[in-house]
Amino acid sequence: MTQTDPIIAVLDLGGYRLTAPRRAIAALIAGYGGHFTAAELELAARERRLGLSRATLYRALDLLIELGVIERLDLPGGDHAYVPCARAHHHHVVCSRCGRTAEVTDSGVAEAVAEIAHQTGYEISTHRLELFGLCRHCQVKTALDA
Amino acid sequence: MTQTDPIIAVLDLGGYRLTAPRRAIAALIAGYGGHFTAAELELAARERRLGLSRATLYRALDLLIELGVIERLDLPGGDHAYVPCARAHHHHVVCSRCGRTAEVTDSGVAEAVAEIAHQTGYEISTHRLELFGLCRHCQVKTALDA
DNA sequence: CCTCTGTCTAGACTGAGTCGCAATAATTAT
DNA sequence: ATAATTATTGCGACTCAGTCTAGACAGAGG
C-alpha cells in the first residue's frame, strides 16, 4: 500500500487536511467493490476499533460527495447507499441481487433529456438516472436456482 | 365534490375499505397540484383537526404507492416527496424553485436504457429518471429578479 | 342488526443524521 | 524544531421521520 489512494489525493488537492479518520474512511471505501451504506461503514469502523464518531463519518461522506468522488444513490426500498465513482457526469446500474454497480456514460440520455425539456418547457438543469437489474453474474446464478 | 376522487376509486377497486381517514388523505392529496411531503400532509391534517395518527398517514401513503397512484421522489437534497400520478410508466420533472411537477412519457429513454443494458451486460428491470430544473413560470420570475 | 376482520388511534420506540462546543492535531510560519 | 493557527474531531445530547404494538373501532357483507 505505498500506492496513493485516489480519495486521499482528491482531498489533498482540494486543500483539505489529511487526517487519520479521513485516511481510515478512504481505506474502508476503497475496500468495497461496489456500493456501501453509512451503516455498513459505521459497523466496519467499529469492528476495526477505528474509534471514529458517527458525526465524523457523516461529515466525511458529505465532503466526499461534494468533491464528487462518491455519489449517493437512492435505492428503491427507500434507503440510501453510496458508490465511489468518477467525477464526470454518468449514471449507475445497480444489481438488485448482489449490489454490484457499474457506471455508464450518458449514451443517448442527453438527447432524451433535451426532448423532455422541449416537451415540457422546463429548463432542465440536472437529472438523475438510476437503473436496477441483474448483473451478468447474478443472471447466471438466478438461472441455476430456477 | 360529487365527483368521485380517483384515489378513492382505486382503493375501492382494489378491495380496500373506504374509511374516513383514507378519504381525508385522498382529499388532501387531491388539493396539492404538485408534490407534497409526508410532513406537509401531517401538518395539513393537524391544522384541519382531522385527528389522524402518523401511523395511519404513513400506512396510507405506502398503500397508495403500492397501488401506483402516487410515487415517491427522492429530491437531490436527500428528503423525499410524493407526487400523485398516472399508473403507466413515466418520469417526473420537478421545478427546483416552486416544486411544480410535470409528468413526461418515456420519449427516447427506453432506447437509452436498452443501449445501457447492451453496454454493461446487465439485465435491466427498472429504472428511475428524475429531472430537476425551472418550470416556465419560474424561468420568467427568475429573469425578472435578475 | 350482527359479526368478522381490516383499519385506526395513541403513544412509546428506533435509528439515522445533526448540532454545538471544547479538545486535538495537521499545517504554516517563525 | 517550535510555536501559532485553525480545520477537524469527539462527545453526547438532540431532532425528526418512520415503525410498532395493543386495544378500540367501524366498514362490508350476510
mmCIF file of C-alpha atoms (C1' of nucleotides) in Angstrom:
data_model
loop_
_atom_site.group_PDB
_atom_site.id
_atom_site.type_symbol
_atom_site.label_atom_id
_atom_site.label_comp_id
_atom_site.label_asym_id
_atom_site.label_seq_id
_atom_site.Cartn_x
_atom_site.Cartn_y
_atom_site.Cartn_z
ATOM 1 C CA MET A 1 0.000 0.000 0.000
ATOM 2 C CA THR A 2 2.610 2.540 -0.978
ATOM 3 C CA GLN A 3 0.129 3.496 -3.675
ATOM 4 C CA THR A 4 -1.747 6.741 -3.112
ATOM 5 C CA ASP A 5 -5.426 6.307 -2.508
ATOM 6 C CA PRO A 6 -7.322 8.371 -5.093
ATOM 7 C CA ILE A 7 -9.686 9.660 -2.436
ATOM 8 C CA ILE A 8 -6.780 10.904 -0.372
ATOM 9 C CA ALA A 9 -5.313 12.520 -3.454
ATOM 10 C CA VAL A 10 -8.518 14.436 -4.123
ATOM 11 C CA LEU A 11 -8.748 15.605 -0.541
ATOM 12 C CA ASP A 12 -5.186 16.800 -0.711
ATOM 13 C CA LEU A 13 -5.720 18.655 -3.959
ATOM 14 C CA GLY A 14 -8.804 20.254 -2.514
ATOM 15 C CA GLY A 15 -6.730 21.695 0.303
ATOM 16 C CA TYR A 16 -8.302 19.541 2.991
ATOM 17 C CA ARG A 17 -6.313 18.119 5.853
ATOM 18 C CA LEU A 18 -5.245 14.532 5.587
ATOM 19 C CA THR A 19 -6.322 13.334 8.975
ATOM 20 C CA ALA A 20 -6.262 9.844 10.377
ATOM 21 C CA PRO A 21 -10.073 9.443 10.311
ATOM 22 C CA ARG A 22 -10.217 10.509 6.692
ATOM 23 C CA ARG A 23 -7.482 8.117 5.707
ATOM 24 C CA ALA A 24 -9.271 5.343 7.530
ATOM 25 C CA ILE A 25 -12.569 6.086 5.858
ATOM 26 C CA ALA A 26 -10.924 6.300 2.451
ATOM 27 C CA ALA A 27 -9.356 2.903 3.029
ATOM 28 C CA LEU A 28 -12.676 1.379 4.059
ATOM 29 C CA ILE A 29 -14.383 2.766 0.985
ATOM 30 C CA ALA A 30 -11.632 1.528 -1.270
ATOM 31 C CA GLY A 31 -12.243 -1.893 0.213
ATOM 32 C CA TYR A 32 -15.785 -2.053 -1.092
ATOM 33 C CA GLY A 33 -16.042 -3.017 -4.740
ATOM 34 C CA GLY A 34 -19.465 -1.551 -5.170
ATOM 35 C CA HIS A 35 -21.867 0.352 -3.045
ATOM 36 C CA PHE A 36 -21.988 0.641 0.714
ATOM 37 C CA THR A 37 -24.278 2.267 3.217
ATOM 38 C CA ALA A 38 -23.453 4.638 6.024
ATOM 39 C CA ALA A 39 -24.457 1.953 8.499
ATOM 40 C CA GLU A 40 -22.086 -0.565 6.946
ATOM 41 C CA LEU A 41 -19.230 1.856 7.150
ATOM 42 C CA GLU A 42 -20.037 2.632 10.734
ATOM 43 C CA LEU A 43 -20.106 -1.034 11.611
ATOM 44 C CA ALA A 44 -16.868 -1.751 9.790
ATOM 45 C CA ALA A 45 -15.203 1.122 11.580
ATOM 46 C CA ARG A 46 -16.415 -0.116 14.942
ATOM 47 C CA GLU A 47 -15.249 -3.655 14.260
ATOM 48 C CA ARG A 48 -11.780 -2.465 13.452
ATOM 49 C CA ARG A 49 -11.700 -0.273 16.518
ATOM 50 C CA LEU A 50 -11.009 2.796 14.449
ATOM 51 C CA GLY A 51 -12.771 4.823 17.075
ATOM 52 C CA LEU A 52 -14.299 7.409 14.836
ATOM 53 C CA SER A 53 -17.518 9.079 15.751
ATOM 54 C CA ARG A 54 -20.674 8.987 13.716
ATOM 55 C CA ALA A 55 -20.531 12.719 13.193
ATOM 56 C CA THR A 56 -17.087 12.432 11.641
ATOM 57 C CA LEU A 57 -18.233 9.661 9.388
ATOM 58 C CA TYR A 58 -21.156 11.641 8.071
ATOM 59 C CA ARG A 59 -19.101 14.760 7.703
ATOM 60 C CA ALA A 60 -16.545 12.849 5.678
ATOM 61 C CA LEU A 61 -19.237 11.388 3.448
ATOM 62 C CA ASP A 62 -20.722 14.814 2.825
ATOM 63 C CA LEU A 63 -17.334 16.143 1.920
ATOM 64 C CA LEU A 64 -16.608 13.300 -0.456
ATOM 65 C CA ILE A 65 -19.938 13.802 -2.139
ATOM 66 C CA GLU A 66 -19.207 17.455 -2.565
ATOM 67 C CA LEU A 67 -15.855 16.601 -4.100
ATOM 68 C CA GLY A 68 -17.603 14.162 -6.389
ATOM 69 C CA VAL A 69 -15.612 11.077 -5.507
ATOM 70 C CA ILE A 70 -18.617 9.263 -4.157
ATOM 71 C CA GLU A 71 -22.230 9.627 -5.075
ATOM 72 C CA ARG A 72 -25.388 8.956 -3.208
ATOM 73 C CA LEU A 73 -27.915 6.514 -4.611
ATOM 74 C CA ASP A 74 -31.488 6.199 -3.516
ATOM 75 C CA LEU A 75 -32.394 2.554 -3.570
ATOM 76 C CA PRO A 76 -35.969 1.658 -4.493
ATOM 77 C CA GLY A 77 -36.572 0.456 -0.937
ATOM 78 C CA GLY A 78 -36.050 3.983 0.262
ATOM 79 C CA ASP A 79 -32.680 3.799 1.950
ATOM 80 C CA HIS A 80 -29.532 5.223 0.503
ATOM 81 C CA ALA A 81 -26.211 3.858 -0.434
ATOM 82 C CA TYR A 82 -23.030 5.426 -1.673
ATOM 83 C CA VAL A 83 -20.830 4.457 -4.599
ATOM 84 C CA PRO A 84 -17.295 5.541 -5.244
ATOM 85 C CA CYS A 85 -17.166 6.992 -8.744
ATOM 86 C CA ALA A 86 -15.545 9.109 -11.370
ATOM 87 C CA ARG A 87 -16.217 12.813 -11.332
ATOM 88 C CA ALA A 88 -17.688 13.202 -14.783
ATOM 89 C CA HIS A 89 -21.407 13.022 -15.328
ATOM 90 C CA HIS A 90 -22.615 9.459 -15.535
ATOM 91 C CA HIS A 91 -25.178 7.079 -14.156
ATOM 92 C CA HIS A 92 -25.198 3.895 -12.152
ATOM 93 C CA VAL A 93 -26.617 0.480 -12.786
ATOM 94 C CA VAL A 94 -27.163 -1.411 -9.576
ATOM 95 C CA CYS A 95 -27.600 -5.158 -9.373
ATOM 96 C CA SER A 96 -30.681 -5.743 -7.297
ATOM 97 C CA ARG A 97 -29.388 -9.095 -6.141
ATOM 98 C CA CYS A 98 -25.749 -8.599 -5.184
ATOM 99 C CA GLY A 99 -25.495 -4.827 -5.156
ATOM 100 C CA ARG A 100 -22.635 -4.686 -7.610
ATOM 101 C CA THR A 101 -22.671 -1.432 -9.537
ATOM 102 C CA ALA A 102 -21.441 -0.318 -12.921
ATOM 103 C CA GLU A 103 -21.031 3.167 -14.257
ATOM 104 C CA VAL A 104 -22.392 4.072 -17.622
ATOM 105 C CA THR A 105 -21.917 7.147 -19.687
ATOM 106 C CA ASP A 106 -24.751 9.280 -20.875
ATOM 107 C CA SER A 107 -25.277 7.334 -24.085
ATOM 108 C CA GLY A 108 -28.479 8.652 -25.539
ATOM 109 C CA VAL A 109 -29.814 10.024 -22.293
ATOM 110 C CA ALA A 110 -28.803 13.577 -23.103
ATOM 111 C CA GLU A 111 -30.940 13.500 -26.237
ATOM 112 C CA ALA A 112 -33.876 12.174 -24.294
ATOM 113 C CA VAL A 113 -33.449 14.911 -21.722
ATOM 114 C CA ALA A 114 -33.381 17.581 -24.416
ATOM 115 C CA GLU A 115 -36.531 16.118 -25.870
ATOM 116 C CA ILE A 116 -38.204 16.243 -22.477
ATOM 117 C CA ALA A 117 -37.154 19.855 -21.982
ATOM 118 C CA HIS A 118 -38.742 20.639 -25.292
ATOM 119 C CA GLN A 119 -41.924 18.750 -24.436
ATOM 120 C CA THR A 120 -42.494 20.363 -21.075
ATOM 121 C CA GLY A 121 -40.961 23.797 -21.486
ATOM 122 C CA TYR A 122 -38.863 23.248 -18.369
ATOM 123 C CA GLU A 123 -35.305 24.448 -18.374
ATOM 124 C CA ILE A 124 -33.643 21.311 -17.095
ATOM 125 C CA SER A 125 -30.507 21.736 -15.078
ATOM 126 C CA THR A 126 -29.866 18.301 -13.600
ATOM 127 C CA HIS A 127 -31.170 14.832 -13.920
ATOM 128 C CA ARG A 128 -30.673 11.599 -12.134
ATOM 129 C CA LEU A 129 -30.992 8.233 -13.718
ATOM 130 C CA GLU A 130 -30.697 5.095 -11.688
ATOM 131 C CA LEU A 131 -31.041 1.659 -13.187
ATOM 132 C CA PHE A 132 -31.737 -1.574 -11.405
ATOM 133 C CA GLY A 133 -31.483 -5.109 -12.649
ATOM 134 C CA LEU A 134 -29.317 -8.191 -12.604
ATOM 135 C CA CYS A 135 -25.623 -8.148 -13.332
ATOM 136 C CA ARG A 136 -24.252 -10.845 -15.612
ATOM 137 C CA HIS A 137 -23.045 -12.877 -12.677
ATOM 138 C CA CYS A 138 -26.430 -12.927 -10.971
ATOM 139 C CA GLN A 139 -28.256 -13.663 -14.202
ATOM 140 C CA VAL A 140 -26.406 -16.953 -14.296
ATOM 141 C CA LYS A 141 -26.974 -17.681 -10.628
ATOM 142 C CA THR A 142 -30.659 -16.952 -10.942
ATOM 143 C CA ALA A 143 -30.953 -19.245 -13.938
ATOM 144 C CA LEU A 144 -29.325 -22.054 -11.951
ATOM 145 C CA ASP A 145 -31.618 -21.546 -8.958
ATOM 146 C CA ALA A 146 -34.684 -21.995 -11.106
ATOM 147 C CA MET B 1 -67.409 17.449 -4.955
ATOM 148 C CA THR B 2 -69.989 14.921 -6.025
ATOM 149 C CA GLN B 3 -67.283 13.743 -8.364
ATOM 150 C CA THR B 4 -65.535 10.561 -7.325
ATOM 151 C CA ASP B 5 -61.976 11.064 -6.247
ATOM 152 C CA PRO B 6 -59.749 8.877 -8.436
ATOM 153 C CA ILE B 7 -57.742 7.781 -5.424
ATOM 154 C CA ILE B 8 -60.880 6.613 -3.677
ATOM 155 C CA ALA B 9 -61.929 4.806 -6.824
ATOM 156 C CA VAL B 10 -58.653 2.910 -6.990
ATOM 157 C CA LEU B 11 -58.869 1.926 -3.332
ATOM 158 C CA ASP B 12 -62.377 0.667 -3.897
ATOM 159 C CA LEU B 13 -61.422 -1.332 -6.945
ATOM 160 C CA GLY B 14 -58.531 -2.821 -5.022
ATOM 161 C CA GLY B 15 -60.931 -4.131 -2.408
ATOM 162 C CA TYR B 16 -59.745 -1.805 0.340
ATOM 163 C CA ARG B 17 -62.090 -0.247 2.811
ATOM 164 C CA LEU B 18 -63.170 3.297 2.210
ATOM 165 C CA THR B 19 -62.544 4.682 5.648
ATOM 166 C CA ALA B 20 -62.809 8.249 6.820
ATOM 167 C CA PRO B 21 -59.037 8.711 7.251
ATOM 168 C CA ARG B 22 -58.389 7.415 3.750
ATOM 169 C CA ARG B 23 -60.980 9.729 2.274
ATOM 170 C CA ALA B 24 -59.484 12.626 4.157
ATOM 171 C CA ILE B 25 -55.986 11.833 2.973
ATOM 172 C CA ALA B 26 -57.181 11.413 -0.597
ATOM 173 C CA ALA B 27 -58.824 14.815 -0.413
ATOM 174 C CA LEU B 28 -55.690 16.437 0.920
ATOM 175 C CA ILE B 29 -53.593 14.908 -1.816
ATOM 176 C CA ALA B 30 -56.050 15.996 -4.479
ATOM 177 C CA GLY B 31 -55.667 19.504 -3.099
ATOM 178 C CA TYR B 32 -51.991 19.649 -3.955
ATOM 179 C CA GLY B 33 -51.272 20.446 -7.569
ATOM 180 C CA GLY B 34 -47.816 19.007 -7.480
ATOM 181 C CA HIS B 35 -45.684 17.225 -4.976
ATOM 182 C CA PHE B 36 -46.025 17.132 -1.222
ATOM 183 C CA THR B 37 -44.047 15.659 1.615
ATOM 184 C CA ALA B 38 -45.203 13.434 4.418
ATOM 185 C CA ALA B 39 -44.527 16.254 6.852
ATOM 186 C CA GLU B 40 -46.696 18.667 4.888
ATOM 187 C CA LEU B 41 -49.555 16.217 4.862
ATOM 188 C CA GLU B 42 -49.206 15.637 8.552
ATOM 189 C CA LEU B 43 -49.269 19.340 9.230
ATOM 190 C CA ALA B 44 -52.259 19.932 6.975
ATOM 191 C CA ALA B 45 -54.120 17.122 8.693
ATOM 192 C CA ARG B 46 -53.364 18.569 12.101
ATOM 193 C CA GLU B 47 -54.441 22.061 11.088
ATOM 194 C CA ARG B 48 -57.784 20.781 9.901
ATOM 195 C CA ARG B 49 -58.267 18.783 13.060
ATOM 196 C CA LEU B 50 -58.662 15.588 11.092
ATOM 197 C CA GLY B 51 -57.231 13.730 14.039
ATOM 198 C CA LEU B 52 -55.423 11.038 12.167
ATOM 199 C CA SER B 53 -52.338 9.477 13.574
ATOM 200 C CA ARG B 54 -48.960 9.463 11.929
ATOM 201 C CA ALA B 55 -49.037 5.711 11.610
ATOM 202 C CA THR B 56 -52.218 5.884 9.590
ATOM 203 C CA LEU B 57 -50.796 8.536 7.353
ATOM 204 C CA TYR B 58 -47.698 6.524 6.541
ATOM 205 C CA ARG B 59 -49.657 3.349 6.043
ATOM 206 C CA ALA B 60 -51.949 5.138 3.640
ATOM 207 C CA LEU B 61 -49.007 6.512 1.693
ATOM 208 C CA ASP B 62 -47.451 3.058 1.464
ATOM 209 C CA LEU B 63 -50.687 1.668 0.196
ATOM 210 C CA LEU B 64 -51.117 4.371 -2.400
ATOM 211 C CA ILE B 65 -47.589 3.825 -3.626
ATOM 212 C CA GLU B 66 -48.250 0.134 -3.946
ATOM 213 C CA LEU B 67 -51.366 0.885 -5.929
ATOM 214 C CA GLY B 68 -49.364 3.229 -8.108
ATOM 215 C CA VAL B 69 -51.491 6.329 -7.651
ATOM 216 C CA ILE B 70 -48.693 8.264 -6.047
ATOM 217 C CA GLU B 71 -44.998 7.910 -6.488
ATOM 218 C CA ARG B 72 -42.106 8.712 -4.279
ATOM 219 C CA LEU B 73 -39.434 11.098 -5.461
ATOM 220 C CA ASP B 74 -36.032 11.487 -3.951
ATOM 221 C CA LEU B 75 -35.113 15.127 -4.075
ATOM 222 C CA PRO B 76 -31.441 15.996 -4.561
ATOM 223 C CA GLY B 77 -31.282 17.339 -1.026
ATOM 224 C CA GLY B 78 -31.962 13.876 0.303
ATOM 225 C CA ASP B 79 -35.518 14.143 1.507
ATOM 226 C CA HIS B 80 -38.464 12.641 -0.266
ATOM 227 C CA ALA B 81 -41.648 13.935 -1.666
ATOM 228 C CA TYR B 82 -44.654 12.269 -3.220
ATOM 229 C CA VAL B 83 -46.460 13.077 -6.424
ATOM 230 C CA PRO B 84 -49.902 11.906 -7.455
ATOM 231 C CA CYS B 85 -49.563 10.322 -10.872
ATOM 232 C CA ALA B 86 -50.864 8.101 -13.577
ATOM 233 C CA ARG B 87 -50.158 4.418 -13.305
ATOM 234 C CA ALA B 88 -48.287 3.940 -16.558
ATOM 235 C CA HIS B 89 -44.538 4.145 -16.643
ATOM 236 C CA HIS B 90 -43.330 7.713 -16.813
ATOM 237 C CA HIS B 91 -40.961 10.189 -15.226
ATOM 238 C CA HIS B 92 -41.207 13.427 -13.368
ATOM 239 C CA VAL B 93 -39.716 16.833 -13.944
ATOM 240 C CA VAL B 94 -39.593 18.855 -10.773
ATOM 241 C CA CYS B 95 -39.199 22.595 -10.646
ATOM 242 C CA SER B 96 -36.418 23.298 -8.223
ATOM 243 C CA ARG B 97 -37.836 26.682 -7.368
ATOM 244 C CA CYS B 98 -41.562 26.200 -6.863
ATOM 245 C CA GLY B 99 -41.839 22.432 -6.727
ATOM 246 C CA ARG B 100 -44.342 22.171 -9.521
ATOM 247 C CA THR B 101 -44.056 18.842 -11.315
ATOM 248 C CA ALA B 102 -44.833 17.578 -14.755
ATOM 249 C CA GLU B 103 -45.069 14.042 -15.979
ATOM 250 C CA VAL B 104 -43.285 13.019 -19.117
ATOM 251 C CA THR B 105 -43.505 9.886 -21.108
ATOM 252 C CA ASP B 106 -40.547 7.732 -21.870
ATOM 253 C CA SER B 107 -39.622 9.565 -25.063
ATOM 254 C CA GLY B 108 -36.234 8.253 -26.032
ATOM 255 C CA VAL B 109 -35.328 6.982 -22.600
ATOM 256 C CA ALA B 110 -36.240 3.403 -23.407
ATOM 257 C CA GLU B 111 -33.711 3.354 -26.233
ATOM 258 C CA ALA B 112 -31.048 4.758 -23.977
ATOM 259 C CA VAL B 113 -31.826 2.114 -21.371
ATOM 260 C CA ALA B 114 -31.566 -0.652 -23.953
ATOM 261 C CA GLU B 115 -28.235 0.753 -25.049
ATOM 262 C CA ILE B 116 -27.024 0.764 -21.454
ATOM 263 C CA ALA B 117 -28.143 -2.815 -20.969
ATOM 264 C CA HIS B 118 -26.161 -3.753 -24.018
ATOM 265 C CA GLN B 119 -23.098 -1.836 -22.835
ATOM 266 C CA THR B 120 -22.979 -3.315 -19.368
ATOM 267 C CA GLY B 121 -24.442 -6.768 -19.841
ATOM 268 C CA TYR B 122 -26.926 -6.093 -17.044
ATOM 269 C CA GLU B 123 -30.474 -7.279 -17.456
ATOM 270 C CA ILE B 124 -32.253 -4.084 -16.527
ATOM 271 C CA SER B 125 -35.641 -4.424 -14.899
ATOM 272 C CA THR B 126 -36.430 -0.949 -13.652
ATOM 273 C CA HIS B 127 -35.070 2.498 -13.930
ATOM 274 C CA ARG B 128 -35.767 5.797 -12.359
ATOM 275 C CA LEU B 129 -35.245 9.098 -14.018
ATOM 276 C CA GLU B 130 -35.789 12.300 -12.152
ATOM 277 C CA LEU B 131 -35.268 15.677 -13.715
ATOM 278 C CA PHE B 132 -34.827 18.988 -11.993
ATOM 279 C CA GLY B 133 -34.917 22.469 -13.375
ATOM 280 C CA LEU B 134 -37.088 25.526 -13.745
ATOM 281 C CA CYS B 135 -40.657 25.442 -14.951
ATOM 282 C CA ARG B 136 -41.726 28.047 -17.469
ATOM 283 C CA HIS B 137 -43.311 30.166 -14.796
ATOM 284 C CA CYS B 138 -40.179 30.307 -12.679
ATOM 285 C CA GLN B 139 -37.957 30.955 -15.675
ATOM 286 C CA VAL B 140 -39.802 34.225 -16.116
ATOM 287 C CA LYS B 141 -39.703 35.083 -12.431
ATOM 288 C CA THR B 142 -36.004 34.385 -12.243
ATOM 289 C CA ALA B 143 -35.378 36.575 -15.266
ATOM 290 C CA LEU B 144 -37.253 39.408 -13.575
ATOM 291 C CA ASP B 145 -35.341 39.023 -10.329
ATOM 292 C CA ALA B 146 -32.055 39.496 -12.099
ATOM 293 C "C1'" DC C 1 -78.775 -5.821 13.088
ATOM 294 C "C1'" DC C 2 -74.548 -8.602 13.901
ATOM 295 C "C1'" DT C 3 -70.294 -10.397 13.027
ATOM 296 C "C1'" DC C 4 -65.792 -10.582 11.172
ATOM 297 C "C1'" DT C 5 -61.796 -8.580 10.319
ATOM 298 C "C1'" DG C 6 -59.414 -4.835 8.237
ATOM 299 C "C1'" DT C 7 -58.130 -0.413 9.870
ATOM 300 C "C1'" DC C 8 -57.471 3.203 13.292
ATOM 301 C "C1'" DT C 9 -55.558 5.692 17.483
ATOM 302 C "C1'" DA C 10 -52.187 6.747 20.890
ATOM 303 C "C1'" DG C 11 -48.031 6.812 22.275
ATOM 304 C "C1'" DA C 12 -43.765 4.586 23.088
ATOM 305 C "C1'" DC C 13 -39.855 3.425 20.454
ATOM 306 C "C1'" DT C 14 -35.934 3.102 16.987
ATOM 307 C "C1'" DG C 15 -32.348 4.665 14.289
ATOM 308 C "C1'" DA C 16 -30.399 7.911 11.043
ATOM 309 C "C1'" DG C 17 -28.403 12.057 10.822
ATOM 310 C "C1'" DT C 18 -27.284 16.820 13.019
ATOM 311 C "C1'" DC C 19 -25.517 20.315 16.252
ATOM 312 C "C1'" DG C 20 -22.575 22.879 19.463
ATOM 313 C "C1'" DC C 21 -18.544 23.185 21.816
ATOM 314 C "C1'" DA C 22 -14.359 22.062 23.941
ATOM 315 C "C1'" DA C 23 -10.215 19.299 22.823
ATOM 316 C "C1'" DT C 24 -6.937 17.803 19.248
ATOM 317 C "C1'" DA C 25 -3.758 17.756 15.623
ATOM 318 C "C1'" DA C 26 -2.400 18.938 10.562
ATOM 319 C "C1'" DT C 27 -0.272 22.734 8.536
ATOM 320 C "C1'" DT C 28 2.248 27.182 8.153
ATOM 321 C "C1'" DA C 29 5.047 30.490 9.760
ATOM 322 C "C1'" DT C 30 8.923 31.601 12.771
ATOM 323 C "C1'" DA D 1 12.484 22.401 15.717
ATOM 324 C "C1'" DT D 2 8.703 25.158 17.907
ATOM 325 C "C1'" DA D 3 5.018 27.746 18.183
ATOM 326 C "C1'" DA D 4 0.821 29.660 16.299
ATOM 327 C "C1'" DT D 5 -3.271 28.951 13.541
ATOM 328 C "C1'" DT D 6 -7.411 26.980 12.556
ATOM 329 C "C1'" DA D 7 -9.539 22.933 10.311
ATOM 330 C "C1'" DT D 8 -11.251 18.736 12.189
ATOM 331 C "C1'" DT D 9 -12.608 15.586 15.638
ATOM 332 C "C1'" DG D 10 -15.201 13.507 19.509
ATOM 333 C "C1'" DC D 11 -18.674 13.515 22.557
ATOM 334 C "C1'" DG D 12 -23.133 13.447 23.799
ATOM 335 C "C1'" DA D 13 -27.375 15.360 23.602
ATOM 336 C "C1'" DC D 14 -30.886 16.219 20.322
ATOM 337 C "C1'" DT D 15 -34.302 16.086 16.407
ATOM 338 C "C1'" DC D 16 -37.234 14.033 13.385
ATOM 339 C "C1'" DA D 17 -39.006 10.550 10.237
ATOM 340 C "C1'" DG D 18 -40.911 6.444 10.278
ATOM 341 C "C1'" DT D 19 -42.270 1.922 12.771
ATOM 342 C "C1'" DC D 20 -44.533 -0.976 16.087
ATOM 343 C "C1'" DT D 21 -47.855 -2.631 19.443
ATOM 344 C "C1'" DA D 22 -52.150 -3.344 21.596
ATOM 345 C "C1'" DG D 23 -56.565 -2.493 22.207
ATOM 346 C "C1'" DA D 24 -60.621 0.114 20.300
ATOM 347 C "C1'" DC D 25 -63.358 0.977 16.242
ATOM 348 C "C1'" DA D 26 -66.002 0.707 12.094
ATOM 349 C "C1'" DG D 27 -66.733 -0.846 7.076
ATOM 350 C "C1'" DA D 28 -68.848 -4.531 4.275
ATOM 351 C "C1'" DG D 29 -71.463 -8.455 3.770
ATOM 352 C "C1'" DG D 30 -74.731 -11.642 5.490
#
